[in-house]
Amino acid sequence: RSVTSIQILLLNLVQDVYRSQGIYISDKHVEIIVRQITSKVKILKYTSETTFPVGEFIEFEQVQYVNRAFHLTKKPMIEYEPVLLGITKVSLLTESFISAASFQETTRILTQAAVEGKVEWLRGLKENVILGRLIPAGTGFKAFNSTSMLNVRLD
């Protein structure tokens, strides 16, 4: 089955449970959660063309982008499998270490970010709210686009 067909199946199953209890939720709300829990893939085979280790969870869109480039240059494609992750796991695997650290396992996430020398790009709503900055939406979007990256150091 395709990822899209799995997403539709999950949406319908969740909605069936809620509707059987007389609760009606707009599909768009459930779709956001379903999109998040199906957004990752697991790398199956190492290729020297990338830095993705076997077993790593990567954004599906990122793997598709790299594979399109590899296809054009006749390089071997990244082998992966779609995975269905729980909300907690997806939240901890976000690119933003500030967002992940605010959720669970704060010490582990911040320590890992410091050891790896990670840079926080401040692209999402949550990390900008945590740091008291304008969010990249609404009236803050123009200001967000004109600012440069904030390098958050964990020294």
mmCIF file of C-alpha atoms in Angstrom:
data_model
loop_
_atom_site.group_PDB
_atom_site.id
_atom_site.type_symbol
_atom_site.label_atom_id
_atom_site.label_comp_id
_atom_site.label_asym_id
_atom_site.label_seq_id
_atom_site.Cartn_x
_atom_site.Cartn_y
_atom_site.Cartn_z
ATOM 1 C CA ARG A 1 0.000 0.000 0.000
ATOM 2 C CA SER A 2 1.070 3.563 -0.590
ATOM 3 C CA VAL A 3 1.684 6.060 2.207
ATOM 4 C CA THR A 4 -1.328 8.046 1.014
ATOM 5 C CA SER A 5 -3.644 5.036 1.229
ATOM 6 C CA ILE A 6 -2.372 4.303 4.765
ATOM 7 C CA GLN A 7 -3.004 7.934 5.740
ATOM 8 C CA ILE A 8 -6.572 7.758 4.429
ATOM 9 C CA LEU A 9 -7.142 4.456 6.253
ATOM 10 C CA LEU A 10 -5.848 5.940 9.544
ATOM 11 C CA LEU A 11 -8.001 9.047 9.110
ATOM 12 C CA ASN A 12 -11.110 6.932 8.574
ATOM 13 C CA LEU A 13 -10.342 4.628 11.520
ATOM 14 C CA VAL A 14 -9.814 7.531 13.923
ATOM 15 C CA GLN A 15 -12.918 9.332 12.676
ATOM 16 C CA ASP A 16 -14.992 6.142 13.002
ATOM 17 C CA VAL A 17 -14.013 5.840 16.680
ATOM 18 C CA TYR A 18 -14.919 9.454 17.434
ATOM 19 C CA ARG A 19 -18.144 9.417 15.409
ATOM 20 C CA SER A 20 -19.284 6.207 17.122
ATOM 21 C CA GLN A 21 -19.191 8.237 20.361
ATOM 22 C CA GLY A 22 -21.157 11.104 18.799
ATOM 23 C CA ILE A 23 -18.099 13.356 18.464
ATOM 24 C CA TYR A 24 -17.561 15.078 15.143
ATOM 25 C CA ILE A 25 -14.108 16.462 14.363
ATOM 26 C CA SER A 26 -13.175 18.153 11.117
ATOM 27 C CA ASP A 27 -10.931 15.905 9.021
ATOM 28 C CA LYS A 28 -8.251 18.601 8.814
ATOM 29 C CA HIS A 29 -7.465 18.252 12.530
ATOM 30 C CA VAL A 30 -6.974 14.501 12.348
ATOM 31 C CA GLU A 31 -5.074 14.834 9.047
ATOM 32 C CA ILE A 32 -2.413 16.966 10.770
ATOM 33 C CA ILE A 33 -1.739 14.219 13.303
ATOM 34 C CA VAL A 34 -1.835 11.451 10.689
ATOM 35 C CA ARG A 35 0.588 13.391 8.481
ATOM 36 C CA GLN A 36 3.002 13.738 11.411
ATOM 37 C CA ILE A 37 2.968 10.064 12.428
ATOM 38 C CA THR A 38 3.542 8.968 8.806
ATOM 39 C CA SER A 39 6.160 11.613 7.955
ATOM 40 C CA LYS A 40 9.276 9.515 8.610
ATOM 41 C CA VAL A 41 11.027 6.698 6.786
ATOM 42 C CA LYS A 42 13.717 4.316 8.017
ATOM 43 C CA ILE A 43 16.956 4.021 6.040
ATOM 44 C CA LEU A 44 17.536 0.371 5.054
ATOM 45 C CA LYS A 45 20.870 0.419 3.224
ATOM 46 C CA TYR A 46 23.945 2.634 3.506
ATOM 47 C CA THR A 47 25.045 4.525 0.414
ATOM 48 C CA SER A 48 28.300 6.471 0.309
ATOM 49 C CA GLU A 49 26.498 9.304 -1.475
ATOM 50 C CA THR A 50 24.689 10.410 1.717
ATOM 51 C CA THR A 51 25.345 10.745 5.428
ATOM 52 C CA PHE A 52 22.198 8.827 6.398
ATOM 53 C CA PRO A 53 23.128 5.822 8.573
ATOM 54 C CA VAL A 54 21.186 2.557 8.399
ATOM 55 C CA GLY A 55 18.248 2.607 10.811
ATOM 56 C CA GLU A 56 18.040 6.419 10.900
ATOM 57 C CA PHE A 57 14.569 7.993 10.771
ATOM 58 C CA ILE A 58 14.479 10.705 8.094
ATOM 59 C CA GLU A 59 11.701 12.932 6.785
ATOM 60 C CA PHE A 60 9.982 11.237 3.831
ATOM 61 C CA GLU A 61 10.103 14.483 1.827
ATOM 62 C CA GLN A 62 13.858 14.785 2.380
ATOM 63 C CA VAL A 63 14.499 11.263 1.081
ATOM 64 C CA GLN A 64 12.272 11.920 -1.944
ATOM 65 C CA TYR A 65 14.204 15.120 -2.717
ATOM 66 C CA VAL A 66 17.572 13.339 -2.508
ATOM 67 C CA ASN A 67 16.328 10.393 -4.580
ATOM 68 C CA ARG A 68 15.072 12.747 -7.313
ATOM 69 C CA ALA A 69 18.545 14.304 -7.489
ATOM 70 C CA PHE A 70 20.177 10.852 -7.527
ATOM 71 C CA HIS A 71 17.852 9.718 -10.306
ATOM 72 C CA LEU A 72 18.889 12.691 -12.463
ATOM 73 C CA THR A 73 22.591 12.013 -11.871
ATOM 74 C CA LYS A 74 22.238 8.226 -12.261
ATOM 75 C CA LYS A 75 23.395 7.518 -8.698
ATOM 76 C CA PRO A 76 22.000 4.645 -6.611
ATOM 77 C CA MET A 77 18.790 5.577 -4.833
ATOM 78 C CA ILE A 78 18.384 5.561 -1.059
ATOM 79 C CA GLU A 79 16.618 2.414 0.106
ATOM 80 C CA TYR A 80 14.035 3.082 2.806
ATOM 81 C CA GLU A 81 10.766 1.891 4.262
ATOM 82 C CA PRO A 82 7.893 4.054 5.518
ATOM 83 C CA VAL A 83 7.291 3.806 9.258
ATOM 84 C CA LEU A 84 4.336 4.597 11.462
ATOM 85 C CA LEU A 85 5.557 6.327 14.630
ATOM 86 C CA GLY A 86 3.660 7.398 17.706
ATOM 87 C CA ILE A 87 3.109 11.074 18.457
ATOM 88 C CA THR A 88 5.690 11.019 21.276
ATOM 89 C CA LYS A 89 8.410 9.522 19.061
ATOM 90 C CA VAL A 90 7.669 11.930 16.209
ATOM 91 C CA SER A 91 7.870 14.884 18.599
ATOM 92 C CA LEU A 92 11.282 13.751 19.818
ATOM 93 C CA LEU A 93 12.588 13.284 16.259
ATOM 94 C CA THR A 94 11.886 16.841 15.122
ATOM 95 C CA GLU A 95 14.753 18.802 13.533
ATOM 96 C CA SER A 96 14.405 21.462 16.212
ATOM 97 C CA PHE A 97 16.212 20.364 19.353
ATOM 98 C CA ILE A 98 14.580 23.186 21.319
ATOM 99 C CA SER A 99 11.122 21.948 20.351
ATOM 100 C CA ALA A 100 12.032 18.328 21.134
ATOM 101 C CA ALA A 101 13.626 19.258 24.479
ATOM 102 C CA SER A 102 10.500 21.122 25.559
ATOM 103 C CA PHE A 103 8.469 17.945 25.188
ATOM 104 C CA GLN A 104 10.300 15.070 26.923
ATOM 105 C CA GLU A 105 13.787 13.765 27.711
ATOM 106 C CA THR A 106 15.102 17.339 28.008
ATOM 107 C CA THR A 107 18.539 16.499 29.418
ATOM 108 C CA ARG A 108 19.249 13.772 26.856
ATOM 109 C CA ILE A 109 18.155 15.908 23.916
ATOM 110 C CA LEU A 110 20.114 19.005 24.971
ATOM 111 C CA THR A 111 23.220 16.931 25.752
ATOM 112 C CA GLN A 112 23.033 15.205 22.376
ATOM 113 C CA ALA A 113 22.551 18.555 20.599
ATOM 114 C CA ALA A 114 25.594 20.002 22.393
ATOM 115 C CA VAL A 115 27.799 16.991 21.632
ATOM 116 C CA GLU A 116 26.782 17.054 17.965
ATOM 117 C CA GLY A 117 27.217 20.849 17.730
ATOM 118 C CA LYS A 118 23.692 21.260 16.413
ATOM 119 C CA VAL A 119 22.447 24.628 15.214
ATOM 120 C CA GLU A 120 18.857 25.727 15.918
ATOM 121 C CA TRP A 121 17.361 27.321 12.806
ATOM 122 C CA LEU A 122 14.199 28.581 14.567
ATOM 123 C CA ARG A 123 11.858 27.738 11.689
ATOM 124 C CA GLY A 124 8.843 26.536 13.646
ATOM 125 C CA LEU A 125 6.253 28.154 15.859
ATOM 126 C CA LYS A 126 7.135 26.309 19.054
ATOM 127 C CA GLU A 127 10.836 27.121 19.223
ATOM 128 C CA ASN A 128 10.176 30.793 18.438
ATOM 129 C CA VAL A 129 7.544 31.022 21.189
ATOM 130 C CA ILE A 130 9.917 29.350 23.665
ATOM 131 C CA LEU A 131 12.581 31.972 22.927
ATOM 132 C CA GLY A 132 10.092 34.871 22.941
ATOM 133 C CA ARG A 133 10.525 35.730 19.272
ATOM 134 C CA LEU A 134 7.973 36.564 16.590
ATOM 135 C CA ILE A 135 6.459 33.417 15.148
ATOM 136 C CA PRO A 136 6.938 32.706 11.430
ATOM 137 C CA ALA A 137 3.251 33.304 10.670
ATOM 138 C CA GLY A 138 0.827 36.188 10.292
ATOM 139 C CA THR A 139 2.340 39.614 10.968
ATOM 140 C CA GLY A 140 5.594 38.012 12.111
ATOM 141 C CA PHE A 141 6.156 36.211 8.803
ATOM 142 C CA LYS A 142 7.731 39.161 6.978
ATOM 143 C CA ALA A 143 10.074 39.844 9.900
ATOM 144 C CA PHE A 144 10.899 36.126 10.083
ATOM 145 C CA ASN A 145 11.877 36.013 6.406
ATOM 146 C CA SER A 146 14.197 38.998 6.751
ATOM 147 C CA THR A 147 16.118 37.746 9.791
ATOM 148 C CA SER A 148 19.174 35.583 9.651
ATOM 149 C CA MET A 149 19.664 32.312 11.486
ATOM 150 C CA LEU A 150 20.104 32.509 15.238
ATOM 151 C CA ASN A 151 22.911 30.239 16.347
ATOM 152 C CA VAL A 152 21.905 28.929 19.761
ATOM 153 C CA ARG A 153 25.011 27.609 21.510
ATOM 154 C CA LEU A 154 24.839 25.160 24.371
ATOM 155 C CA ASP A 155 28.195 25.949 26.020
#
